Short mmCIF file of N, CA and C in Angstrom, two decimals:
data_model
loop_
_atom_site.label_atom_id
_atom_site.label_comp_id
_atom_site.label_asym_id
_atom_site.label_seq_id
_atom_site.Cartn_x
_atom_site.Cartn_y
_atom_site.Cartn_z
N MET A 1 0.86 -1.18 0.00
CA MET A 1 0.00 0.00 0.00
C MET A 1 0.90 1.24 0.00
N LYS A 2 0.64 2.17 -0.91
CA LYS A 2 1.45 3.37 -1.00
C LYS A 2 1.09 4.31 0.15
N HIS A 3 2.11 4.87 0.78
CA HIS A 3 1.85 5.76 1.91
C HIS A 3 1.54 7.16 1.42
N SER A 4 0.92 7.94 2.28
CA SER A 4 0.64 9.34 1.95
C SER A 4 1.19 10.24 3.05
N PHE A 5 2.32 9.86 3.62
CA PHE A 5 2.98 10.62 4.67
C PHE A 5 3.42 11.95 4.08
N GLU A 6 2.82 13.06 4.54
CA GLU A 6 2.96 14.33 3.84
C GLU A 6 4.23 15.10 4.13
N ALA A 7 5.08 14.62 4.98
CA ALA A 7 6.26 15.40 5.34
C ALA A 7 7.48 15.03 4.49
N VAL A 8 7.25 14.55 3.29
CA VAL A 8 8.35 14.13 2.43
C VAL A 8 9.32 15.27 2.19
N SER A 9 8.82 16.49 2.12
CA SER A 9 9.69 17.64 1.85
C SER A 9 10.69 17.87 2.99
N LEU A 10 10.47 17.27 4.14
CA LEU A 10 11.38 17.46 5.27
C LEU A 10 12.42 16.35 5.36
N LEU A 11 12.52 15.53 4.32
CA LEU A 11 13.54 14.47 4.32
C LEU A 11 14.93 15.09 4.37
N THR A 12 15.81 14.44 5.10
CA THR A 12 17.19 14.88 5.10
C THR A 12 17.90 14.25 3.91
N THR A 13 19.05 14.77 3.59
CA THR A 13 19.79 14.21 2.46
C THR A 13 20.55 12.96 2.85
N SER A 14 20.61 12.64 4.12
CA SER A 14 21.35 11.45 4.55
C SER A 14 20.47 10.22 4.46
N LYS A 15 20.54 9.55 3.31
CA LYS A 15 19.88 8.25 3.11
C LYS A 15 18.37 8.30 3.24
N GLY A 16 17.73 9.42 2.91
CA GLY A 16 16.28 9.49 2.91
C GLY A 16 15.65 9.27 4.27
N MET A 17 16.30 9.73 5.32
CA MET A 17 15.77 9.57 6.67
C MET A 17 14.95 10.80 7.06
N LEU A 18 13.92 10.56 7.81
CA LEU A 18 13.05 11.62 8.30
C LEU A 18 13.20 11.68 9.81
N GLU A 19 13.49 12.88 10.32
CA GLU A 19 13.61 13.08 11.78
C GLU A 19 12.21 13.39 12.31
N VAL A 20 11.66 12.49 13.13
CA VAL A 20 10.31 12.66 13.64
C VAL A 20 10.31 12.63 15.16
N THR A 21 9.25 13.17 15.72
CA THR A 21 9.05 13.12 17.17
C THR A 21 7.74 12.39 17.43
N ILE A 22 7.78 11.47 18.37
CA ILE A 22 6.60 10.72 18.79
C ILE A 22 6.05 11.41 20.03
N ILE A 23 4.78 11.79 19.95
CA ILE A 23 4.13 12.47 21.08
C ILE A 23 3.09 11.53 21.66
N PRO A 24 3.25 11.17 22.94
CA PRO A 24 2.32 10.21 23.56
C PRO A 24 0.88 10.71 23.57
N ALA A 25 -0.05 9.78 23.38
CA ALA A 25 -1.47 10.10 23.40
C ALA A 25 -2.20 8.97 24.13
N MET A 26 -3.39 9.25 24.63
CA MET A 26 -4.21 8.24 25.29
C MET A 26 -5.44 7.95 24.45
N ASN A 27 -5.85 6.67 24.44
CA ASN A 27 -7.04 6.20 23.71
C ASN A 27 -6.94 6.41 22.20
N GLN A 28 -5.74 6.55 21.71
CA GLN A 28 -5.46 6.69 20.29
C GLN A 28 -3.98 6.38 20.10
N PRO A 29 -3.56 6.07 18.87
CA PRO A 29 -2.13 5.85 18.67
C PRO A 29 -1.34 7.13 19.00
N ASP A 30 -0.08 6.97 19.37
CA ASP A 30 0.77 8.14 19.58
C ASP A 30 0.87 8.91 18.28
N TRP A 31 1.08 10.22 18.38
CA TRP A 31 1.20 11.07 17.20
C TRP A 31 2.64 11.08 16.72
N ILE A 32 2.82 11.17 15.41
CA ILE A 32 4.15 11.28 14.82
C ILE A 32 4.17 12.56 13.98
N ILE A 33 5.12 13.44 14.29
CA ILE A 33 5.22 14.71 13.56
C ILE A 33 6.67 14.99 13.22
N PRO A 34 6.94 15.77 12.19
CA PRO A 34 8.33 16.14 11.88
C PRO A 34 8.93 16.95 13.03
N SER A 35 10.11 16.57 13.46
CA SER A 35 10.75 17.25 14.59
C SER A 35 11.01 18.71 14.31
N SER A 36 11.22 19.07 13.06
CA SER A 36 11.54 20.46 12.72
C SER A 36 10.37 21.41 12.98
N LEU A 37 9.17 20.88 13.18
CA LEU A 37 8.01 21.74 13.47
C LEU A 37 7.91 22.13 14.94
N ILE A 38 8.68 21.48 15.80
CA ILE A 38 8.57 21.72 17.25
C ILE A 38 9.34 22.98 17.63
N LEU A 39 8.62 23.93 18.21
CA LEU A 39 9.23 25.18 18.68
C LEU A 39 9.69 25.05 20.12
N SER A 40 8.92 24.33 20.94
CA SER A 40 9.34 24.11 22.33
C SER A 40 8.54 22.96 22.95
N ILE A 41 9.14 22.34 23.95
CA ILE A 41 8.47 21.33 24.77
C ILE A 41 8.62 21.79 26.20
N ASP A 42 7.50 22.09 26.84
CA ASP A 42 7.52 22.68 28.18
C ASP A 42 6.76 21.80 29.16
N ASP A 43 7.23 21.79 30.40
CA ASP A 43 6.47 21.15 31.48
C ASP A 43 5.29 22.06 31.82
N TYR A 44 4.08 21.47 31.87
CA TYR A 44 2.91 22.27 32.19
C TYR A 44 1.81 21.31 32.64
N ASP A 45 1.42 21.40 33.91
CA ASP A 45 0.50 20.40 34.46
C ASP A 45 -0.93 20.90 34.68
N GLU A 46 -1.28 22.06 34.11
CA GLU A 46 -2.64 22.57 34.20
C GLU A 46 -3.29 22.46 32.83
N ARG A 47 -4.47 21.88 32.77
CA ARG A 47 -5.17 21.72 31.49
C ARG A 47 -5.71 23.09 31.06
N ILE A 48 -5.36 23.51 29.84
CA ILE A 48 -5.71 24.85 29.36
C ILE A 48 -6.19 24.79 27.91
N ALA A 49 -6.88 25.84 27.48
CA ALA A 49 -7.36 25.94 26.10
C ALA A 49 -6.42 26.76 25.23
N THR A 50 -5.73 27.73 25.84
CA THR A 50 -4.72 28.51 25.13
C THR A 50 -3.48 28.61 26.00
N TYR A 51 -2.32 28.65 25.36
CA TYR A 51 -1.04 28.68 26.04
C TYR A 51 -0.31 29.94 25.63
N LEU A 52 0.21 30.68 26.61
CA LEU A 52 0.98 31.89 26.32
C LEU A 52 2.42 31.49 26.06
N TRP A 53 2.83 31.56 24.81
CA TRP A 53 4.19 31.18 24.42
C TRP A 53 4.83 32.39 23.75
N GLN A 54 5.89 32.91 24.36
CA GLN A 54 6.61 34.08 23.87
C GLN A 54 5.66 35.22 23.52
N GLN A 55 4.84 35.60 24.48
CA GLN A 55 3.87 36.68 24.37
C GLN A 55 2.81 36.46 23.28
N GLN A 56 2.61 35.21 22.88
CA GLN A 56 1.57 34.89 21.90
C GLN A 56 0.67 33.81 22.46
N GLU A 57 -0.65 34.00 22.33
CA GLU A 57 -1.59 32.96 22.73
C GLU A 57 -1.68 31.92 21.63
N VAL A 58 -1.46 30.66 22.00
CA VAL A 58 -1.48 29.55 21.06
C VAL A 58 -2.61 28.61 21.45
N ALA A 59 -3.44 28.22 20.48
CA ALA A 59 -4.54 27.29 20.74
C ALA A 59 -3.97 25.92 21.12
N VAL A 60 -4.64 25.24 22.05
CA VAL A 60 -4.15 23.97 22.58
C VAL A 60 -5.09 22.84 22.16
N PHE A 61 -4.50 21.76 21.67
CA PHE A 61 -5.21 20.53 21.32
C PHE A 61 -4.77 19.46 22.32
N HIS A 62 -5.72 18.76 22.94
CA HIS A 62 -5.40 17.80 23.99
C HIS A 62 -5.33 16.38 23.45
N LEU A 63 -4.30 15.65 23.85
CA LEU A 63 -4.11 14.27 23.41
C LEU A 63 -4.49 13.27 24.50
N VAL A 64 -5.10 13.76 25.57
CA VAL A 64 -5.57 12.90 26.65
C VAL A 64 -7.00 13.31 27.00
N PRO A 65 -7.81 12.37 27.52
CA PRO A 65 -9.19 12.72 27.92
C PRO A 65 -9.20 13.81 28.98
N SER A 66 -10.32 14.52 29.05
CA SER A 66 -10.42 15.67 29.96
C SER A 66 -10.30 15.30 31.43
N ASP A 67 -10.54 14.04 31.79
CA ASP A 67 -10.44 13.65 33.20
C ASP A 67 -9.03 13.15 33.57
N GLN A 68 -8.10 13.20 32.64
CA GLN A 68 -6.73 12.73 32.89
C GLN A 68 -5.79 13.90 33.14
N PRO A 69 -4.78 13.71 34.00
CA PRO A 69 -3.80 14.78 34.22
C PRO A 69 -2.92 14.97 32.98
N VAL A 70 -2.35 16.15 32.86
CA VAL A 70 -1.41 16.46 31.78
C VAL A 70 -0.11 16.96 32.42
N ASP A 71 1.00 16.84 31.69
CA ASP A 71 2.25 17.36 32.26
C ASP A 71 3.19 17.97 31.22
N ILE A 72 2.84 17.88 29.93
CA ILE A 72 3.71 18.38 28.88
C ILE A 72 2.88 19.18 27.88
N ILE A 73 3.48 20.25 27.37
CA ILE A 73 2.86 21.00 26.28
C ILE A 73 3.92 21.18 25.19
N VAL A 74 3.54 20.85 23.96
CA VAL A 74 4.44 20.90 22.80
C VAL A 74 3.92 21.98 21.86
N VAL A 75 4.72 23.00 21.62
CA VAL A 75 4.33 24.10 20.72
C VAL A 75 4.88 23.80 19.33
N LEU A 76 3.99 23.87 18.33
CA LEU A 76 4.34 23.55 16.95
C LEU A 76 4.23 24.77 16.05
N GLU A 77 5.10 24.85 15.08
CA GLU A 77 5.04 25.92 14.09
C GLU A 77 3.81 25.72 13.21
N GLY A 78 3.23 26.81 12.75
CA GLY A 78 2.10 26.75 11.85
C GLY A 78 2.42 27.43 10.53
N ASN A 79 1.46 27.44 9.62
CA ASN A 79 1.66 28.13 8.34
C ASN A 79 1.81 29.63 8.54
N THR A 80 1.13 30.14 9.57
CA THR A 80 1.27 31.55 9.94
C THR A 80 1.47 31.59 11.45
N VAL A 81 1.86 32.74 11.95
CA VAL A 81 2.04 32.90 13.39
C VAL A 81 0.72 32.64 14.12
N ALA A 82 -0.39 33.08 13.53
CA ALA A 82 -1.70 32.89 14.16
C ALA A 82 -2.10 31.42 14.21
N HIS A 83 -1.55 30.60 13.32
CA HIS A 83 -1.93 29.20 13.25
C HIS A 83 -0.92 28.26 13.91
N ARG A 84 -0.12 28.81 14.81
CA ARG A 84 0.69 27.92 15.63
C ARG A 84 -0.25 27.12 16.53
N LEU A 85 0.23 25.97 16.98
CA LEU A 85 -0.62 25.02 17.69
C LEU A 85 0.18 24.43 18.84
N ALA A 86 -0.48 24.16 19.96
CA ALA A 86 0.17 23.47 21.07
C ALA A 86 -0.57 22.16 21.32
N LEU A 87 0.18 21.13 21.63
CA LEU A 87 -0.39 19.83 21.98
C LEU A 87 -0.14 19.59 23.46
N GLN A 88 -1.19 19.22 24.19
CA GLN A 88 -1.03 18.96 25.62
C GLN A 88 -1.25 17.48 25.86
N THR A 89 -0.31 16.87 26.60
CA THR A 89 -0.35 15.43 26.81
C THR A 89 0.32 15.07 28.13
N VAL A 90 0.44 13.77 28.35
CA VAL A 90 1.16 13.27 29.51
C VAL A 90 2.24 12.32 28.98
N GLY A 91 3.44 12.45 29.50
CA GLY A 91 4.55 11.62 29.03
C GLY A 91 5.48 12.42 28.14
N GLN A 92 6.71 12.01 28.12
CA GLN A 92 7.75 12.74 27.40
C GLN A 92 7.81 12.34 25.92
N PRO A 93 7.72 13.30 25.01
CA PRO A 93 7.93 13.00 23.59
C PRO A 93 9.38 12.51 23.37
N TYR A 94 9.56 11.72 22.31
CA TYR A 94 10.92 11.27 21.98
C TYR A 94 11.11 11.29 20.48
N GLN A 95 12.37 11.46 20.08
CA GLN A 95 12.70 11.55 18.67
C GLN A 95 13.21 10.22 18.13
N MET A 96 13.01 10.04 16.82
CA MET A 96 13.62 8.91 16.15
C MET A 96 13.77 9.24 14.67
N GLN A 97 14.64 8.51 14.01
CA GLN A 97 14.81 8.67 12.57
C GLN A 97 14.08 7.53 11.88
N VAL A 98 13.35 7.87 10.83
CA VAL A 98 12.55 6.89 10.12
C VAL A 98 12.90 6.96 8.64
N ARG A 99 13.13 5.82 8.04
CA ARG A 99 13.30 5.77 6.59
C ARG A 99 11.90 5.85 5.98
N ILE A 100 11.70 6.76 5.04
CA ILE A 100 10.37 6.98 4.49
C ILE A 100 9.79 5.71 3.89
N SER A 101 10.63 4.83 3.40
CA SER A 101 10.14 3.57 2.82
C SER A 101 9.63 2.60 3.88
N ASP A 102 9.95 2.86 5.15
CA ASP A 102 9.46 2.01 6.24
C ASP A 102 8.11 2.46 6.79
N VAL A 103 7.59 3.57 6.27
CA VAL A 103 6.31 4.11 6.73
C VAL A 103 5.22 3.56 5.81
N GLU A 104 4.26 2.84 6.39
CA GLU A 104 3.18 2.24 5.60
C GLU A 104 1.83 2.77 6.06
N ASP A 105 0.96 3.04 5.10
CA ASP A 105 -0.43 3.39 5.44
C ASP A 105 -1.09 2.20 6.11
N ALA A 106 -2.01 2.48 7.00
CA ALA A 106 -2.72 1.40 7.70
C ALA A 106 -4.10 1.89 8.11
N GLU A 107 -4.93 0.96 8.48
CA GLU A 107 -6.23 1.29 9.07
C GLU A 107 -6.02 1.54 10.56
N LEU A 108 -6.88 2.36 11.14
CA LEU A 108 -6.85 2.56 12.58
C LEU A 108 -7.14 1.22 13.25
N PRO A 109 -6.27 0.75 14.16
CA PRO A 109 -6.51 -0.55 14.81
C PRO A 109 -7.88 -0.60 15.49
N GLU A 110 -8.45 -1.80 15.52
CA GLU A 110 -9.82 -2.00 16.01
C GLU A 110 -10.03 -1.43 17.40
N ARG A 111 -9.08 -1.61 18.31
CA ARG A 111 -9.27 -1.13 19.69
C ARG A 111 -9.45 0.39 19.73
N TYR A 112 -8.74 1.09 18.85
CA TYR A 112 -8.89 2.55 18.80
C TYR A 112 -10.17 2.95 18.06
N ARG A 113 -10.57 2.17 17.06
CA ARG A 113 -11.81 2.45 16.35
C ARG A 113 -13.00 2.35 17.29
N GLN A 114 -12.99 1.36 18.18
CA GLN A 114 -14.09 1.21 19.14
C GLN A 114 -14.16 2.40 20.09
N ILE A 115 -12.99 2.85 20.56
CA ILE A 115 -12.95 4.02 21.44
C ILE A 115 -13.46 5.25 20.70
N ALA A 116 -12.99 5.44 19.45
CA ALA A 116 -13.42 6.59 18.66
C ALA A 116 -14.92 6.55 18.41
N GLN A 117 -15.45 5.35 18.14
CA GLN A 117 -16.89 5.23 17.90
C GLN A 117 -17.68 5.57 19.15
N SER A 118 -17.23 5.09 20.31
CA SER A 118 -17.96 5.40 21.55
C SER A 118 -17.85 6.89 21.87
N ASN A 119 -16.70 7.52 21.57
CA ASN A 119 -16.57 8.97 21.76
C ASN A 119 -17.52 9.72 20.83
N SER A 120 -17.60 9.25 19.58
CA SER A 120 -18.48 9.89 18.61
C SER A 120 -19.94 9.76 19.05
N ASP A 121 -20.32 8.57 19.54
CA ASP A 121 -21.68 8.36 20.03
C ASP A 121 -21.98 9.27 21.22
N ALA A 122 -21.01 9.38 22.13
CA ALA A 122 -21.19 10.24 23.31
C ALA A 122 -21.34 11.70 22.88
N ASN A 123 -20.54 12.13 21.90
CA ASN A 123 -20.67 13.50 21.40
C ASN A 123 -22.04 13.72 20.76
N HIS A 124 -22.52 12.73 20.02
CA HIS A 124 -23.83 12.83 19.39
C HIS A 124 -24.93 12.95 20.44
N ASP A 125 -24.82 12.15 21.52
CA ASP A 125 -25.79 12.24 22.61
C ASP A 125 -25.75 13.61 23.26
N ASP A 126 -24.53 14.16 23.48
CA ASP A 126 -24.40 15.51 24.04
C ASP A 126 -25.06 16.53 23.14
N ASP A 127 -24.85 16.39 21.82
CA ASP A 127 -25.45 17.33 20.87
C ASP A 127 -26.97 17.25 20.93
N ASP A 128 -27.52 16.04 21.00
CA ASP A 128 -28.97 15.88 21.10
C ASP A 128 -29.51 16.53 22.35
N ASN A 129 -28.82 16.35 23.48
CA ASN A 129 -29.24 16.97 24.74
C ASN A 129 -29.20 18.49 24.64
N ASN A 130 -28.13 19.03 24.01
CA ASN A 130 -28.03 20.48 23.85
C ASN A 130 -29.13 21.00 22.94
N ASP A 131 -29.44 20.25 21.85
CA ASP A 131 -30.51 20.66 20.95
C ASP A 131 -31.85 20.69 21.68
N ASN A 132 -32.11 19.68 22.51
CA ASN A 132 -33.37 19.65 23.28
C ASN A 132 -33.44 20.80 24.26
N ASN A 133 -32.32 21.10 24.93
CA ASN A 133 -32.30 22.22 25.87
C ASN A 133 -32.53 23.54 25.14
N ASN A 134 -31.92 23.69 23.96
CA ASN A 134 -32.09 24.92 23.19
C ASN A 134 -33.53 25.07 22.73
N ALA A 135 -34.20 23.96 22.39
CA ALA A 135 -35.59 24.02 21.91
C ALA A 135 -36.53 24.49 23.02
N LEU A 136 -36.15 24.28 24.28
CA LEU A 136 -37.01 24.68 25.39
C LEU A 136 -36.87 26.15 25.75
N GLN A 137 -35.87 26.84 25.18
CA GLN A 137 -35.67 28.25 25.52
C GLN A 137 -36.75 29.10 24.87
N SER A 138 -37.10 30.21 25.50
CA SER A 138 -38.08 31.13 24.92
C SER A 138 -37.45 31.90 23.77
N ASP A 139 -38.31 32.57 22.97
CA ASP A 139 -37.80 33.38 21.86
C ASP A 139 -36.86 34.46 22.37
N HIS A 140 -37.22 35.09 23.48
CA HIS A 140 -36.38 36.14 24.04
C HIS A 140 -35.01 35.59 24.42
N ALA A 141 -35.00 34.46 25.09
CA ALA A 141 -33.72 33.87 25.52
C ALA A 141 -32.91 33.41 24.31
N SER A 142 -33.56 32.89 23.29
CA SER A 142 -32.80 32.42 22.13
C SER A 142 -32.19 33.58 21.37
N ASN A 143 -32.84 34.76 21.38
CA ASN A 143 -32.22 35.94 20.76
C ASN A 143 -30.95 36.33 21.49
N GLU A 144 -30.97 36.25 22.81
CA GLU A 144 -29.78 36.58 23.58
C GLU A 144 -28.66 35.57 23.36
N ASN A 145 -29.02 34.33 23.03
CA ASN A 145 -28.03 33.27 22.91
C ASN A 145 -27.65 32.96 21.47
N SER A 146 -27.93 33.87 20.53
CA SER A 146 -27.62 33.58 19.13
C SER A 146 -26.12 33.36 18.93
N SER A 147 -25.29 34.08 19.67
CA SER A 147 -23.84 33.86 19.53
C SER A 147 -23.45 32.50 20.09
N ASN A 148 -24.14 32.03 21.13
CA ASN A 148 -23.87 30.69 21.67
C ASN A 148 -24.22 29.62 20.65
N ASP A 149 -25.31 29.82 19.88
CA ASP A 149 -25.69 28.86 18.86
C ASP A 149 -24.60 28.72 17.81
N ALA A 150 -23.99 29.84 17.42
CA ALA A 150 -22.90 29.80 16.44
C ALA A 150 -21.71 29.01 17.00
N GLU A 151 -21.42 29.22 18.29
CA GLU A 151 -20.32 28.47 18.92
C GLU A 151 -20.64 26.99 18.97
N ASP A 152 -21.91 26.63 19.29
CA ASP A 152 -22.29 25.22 19.33
C ASP A 152 -22.12 24.57 17.97
N THR A 153 -22.53 25.30 16.91
CA THR A 153 -22.40 24.75 15.56
C THR A 153 -20.93 24.54 15.22
N ALA A 154 -20.08 25.50 15.53
CA ALA A 154 -18.66 25.36 15.25
C ALA A 154 -18.07 24.21 16.05
N ASP A 155 -18.51 24.07 17.30
CA ASP A 155 -17.98 23.02 18.16
C ASP A 155 -18.31 21.63 17.62
N LYS A 156 -19.47 21.47 16.99
CA LYS A 156 -19.88 20.17 16.46
C LYS A 156 -18.98 19.71 15.32
N ARG A 157 -18.35 20.68 14.61
CA ARG A 157 -17.50 20.33 13.47
C ARG A 157 -16.21 19.65 13.91
N PHE A 158 -15.82 19.83 15.15
CA PHE A 158 -14.46 19.49 15.52
C PHE A 158 -14.40 19.00 16.96
N ARG A 159 -14.04 17.77 17.15
CA ARG A 159 -13.94 17.20 18.49
C ARG A 159 -12.58 16.54 18.66
N GLU A 160 -11.91 16.85 19.75
CA GLU A 160 -10.58 16.30 19.98
C GLU A 160 -10.58 14.79 20.22
N ASN A 161 -11.67 14.26 20.75
CA ASN A 161 -11.65 12.85 21.14
C ASN A 161 -12.15 11.91 20.05
N VAL A 162 -12.33 12.42 18.83
CA VAL A 162 -12.71 11.55 17.71
C VAL A 162 -11.61 11.62 16.66
N VAL A 163 -10.87 10.53 16.51
CA VAL A 163 -9.69 10.53 15.64
C VAL A 163 -9.95 9.81 14.32
N THR A 164 -11.22 9.56 14.00
CA THR A 164 -11.53 8.86 12.75
C THR A 164 -11.91 9.84 11.65
N SER A 165 -11.57 11.11 11.80
CA SER A 165 -11.96 12.10 10.82
C SER A 165 -10.90 12.21 9.72
N TYR A 166 -11.20 13.09 8.75
CA TYR A 166 -10.29 13.34 7.64
C TYR A 166 -8.98 14.00 8.09
N MET A 167 -8.89 14.43 9.33
CA MET A 167 -7.69 15.13 9.80
C MET A 167 -6.57 14.20 10.24
N PHE A 168 -6.82 12.90 10.21
CA PHE A 168 -5.82 11.96 10.71
C PHE A 168 -5.58 10.83 9.71
N ASN A 169 -4.33 10.44 9.59
CA ASN A 169 -3.96 9.30 8.77
C ASN A 169 -3.20 8.34 9.67
N THR A 170 -3.52 7.07 9.62
CA THR A 170 -2.81 6.09 10.43
C THR A 170 -1.68 5.48 9.61
N VAL A 171 -0.51 5.42 10.20
CA VAL A 171 0.62 4.75 9.57
C VAL A 171 1.18 3.72 10.54
N VAL A 172 1.95 2.78 10.00
CA VAL A 172 2.61 1.77 10.82
C VAL A 172 4.10 1.82 10.54
N ILE A 173 4.88 1.83 11.62
CA ILE A 173 6.33 1.77 11.53
C ILE A 173 6.78 0.68 12.49
N ASP A 174 7.47 -0.32 12.00
CA ASP A 174 7.91 -1.46 12.82
C ASP A 174 6.74 -2.05 13.61
N ASP A 175 5.63 -2.28 12.93
CA ASP A 175 4.42 -2.89 13.49
C ASP A 175 3.75 -2.05 14.57
N GLU A 176 4.12 -0.80 14.71
CA GLU A 176 3.52 0.08 15.71
C GLU A 176 2.69 1.15 14.99
N PRO A 177 1.39 1.30 15.34
CA PRO A 177 0.58 2.32 14.68
C PRO A 177 0.84 3.71 15.26
N TYR A 178 0.80 4.71 14.39
CA TYR A 178 0.93 6.11 14.78
C TYR A 178 -0.10 6.91 14.00
N LEU A 179 -0.48 8.06 14.56
CA LEU A 179 -1.37 8.98 13.85
C LEU A 179 -0.54 10.10 13.25
N VAL A 180 -0.75 10.36 11.98
CA VAL A 180 -0.18 11.52 11.32
C VAL A 180 -1.30 12.55 11.23
N PRO A 181 -1.24 13.60 12.04
CA PRO A 181 -2.31 14.60 12.02
C PRO A 181 -2.11 15.61 10.90
N ASP A 182 -3.20 16.12 10.37
CA ASP A 182 -3.12 17.24 9.45
C ASP A 182 -3.11 18.49 10.32
N LEU A 183 -1.91 18.91 10.69
CA LEU A 183 -1.76 20.02 11.64
C LEU A 183 -2.37 21.32 11.11
N ASP A 184 -2.29 21.55 9.81
CA ASP A 184 -2.89 22.76 9.23
C ASP A 184 -4.39 22.80 9.49
N LYS A 185 -5.07 21.70 9.19
CA LYS A 185 -6.53 21.68 9.36
C LYS A 185 -6.91 21.79 10.83
N ILE A 186 -6.16 21.12 11.70
CA ILE A 186 -6.45 21.21 13.14
C ILE A 186 -6.25 22.63 13.63
N ALA A 187 -5.14 23.26 13.24
CA ALA A 187 -4.87 24.65 13.66
C ALA A 187 -5.94 25.60 13.15
N HIS A 188 -6.35 25.43 11.88
CA HIS A 188 -7.39 26.31 11.35
C HIS A 188 -8.71 26.12 12.09
N GLN A 189 -9.06 24.88 12.43
CA GLN A 189 -10.28 24.63 13.19
C GLN A 189 -10.20 25.30 14.57
N LEU A 190 -9.06 25.15 15.24
CA LEU A 190 -8.93 25.73 16.57
C LEU A 190 -8.97 27.25 16.53
N VAL A 191 -8.29 27.84 15.56
CA VAL A 191 -8.27 29.29 15.45
C VAL A 191 -9.67 29.79 15.09
N ASP A 192 -10.37 29.10 14.18
CA ASP A 192 -11.73 29.51 13.82
C ASP A 192 -12.67 29.41 15.02
N LEU A 193 -12.53 28.36 15.82
CA LEU A 193 -13.39 28.21 17.00
C LEU A 193 -13.08 29.27 18.03
N ASP A 194 -11.81 29.67 18.11
CA ASP A 194 -11.38 30.62 19.12
C ASP A 194 -11.84 32.04 18.79
N SER A 195 -11.99 32.35 17.50
CA SER A 195 -12.30 33.73 17.11
C SER A 195 -13.77 34.01 17.04
#
């Protein structure tokens, strides 16, 4: 199966090796990203939505469920300064060199698919409950909450705990599955939701 690992342009000239960083994640495969995109790795044990990095607020994407502790934040370069992204997780990221020919496309392993499906179902149930609550509001109250409705709609487009979307590609290296995230799309979603 031909891979679609998009970081080919970051290959080094030494024998077609790619310098990548593995970022630990829970309930999903660990993430694999080009090491050259990492601006900083900081200790940070408070769960946050935005991170102040060098006087700039950076949107945060969480790689662990909301009820789990976090201890690391990884700041990544974006296409623009506004689209920089931070990943919050638990556990220390580590680097490795990968030969691009050793990276194979794969399906998301069944155990992760089941978790993603249950997360998707739970999100759908939450959406149904929110829709029912919104239907019970009076016309006056719904006029006051029109901006909240826009936020709810935007929030439905993008959920951190569902990894079966178009934003993720699963690859296998040495029989170990990893997620290759589309960092551009994730950053644009986070920035759009934030604004």
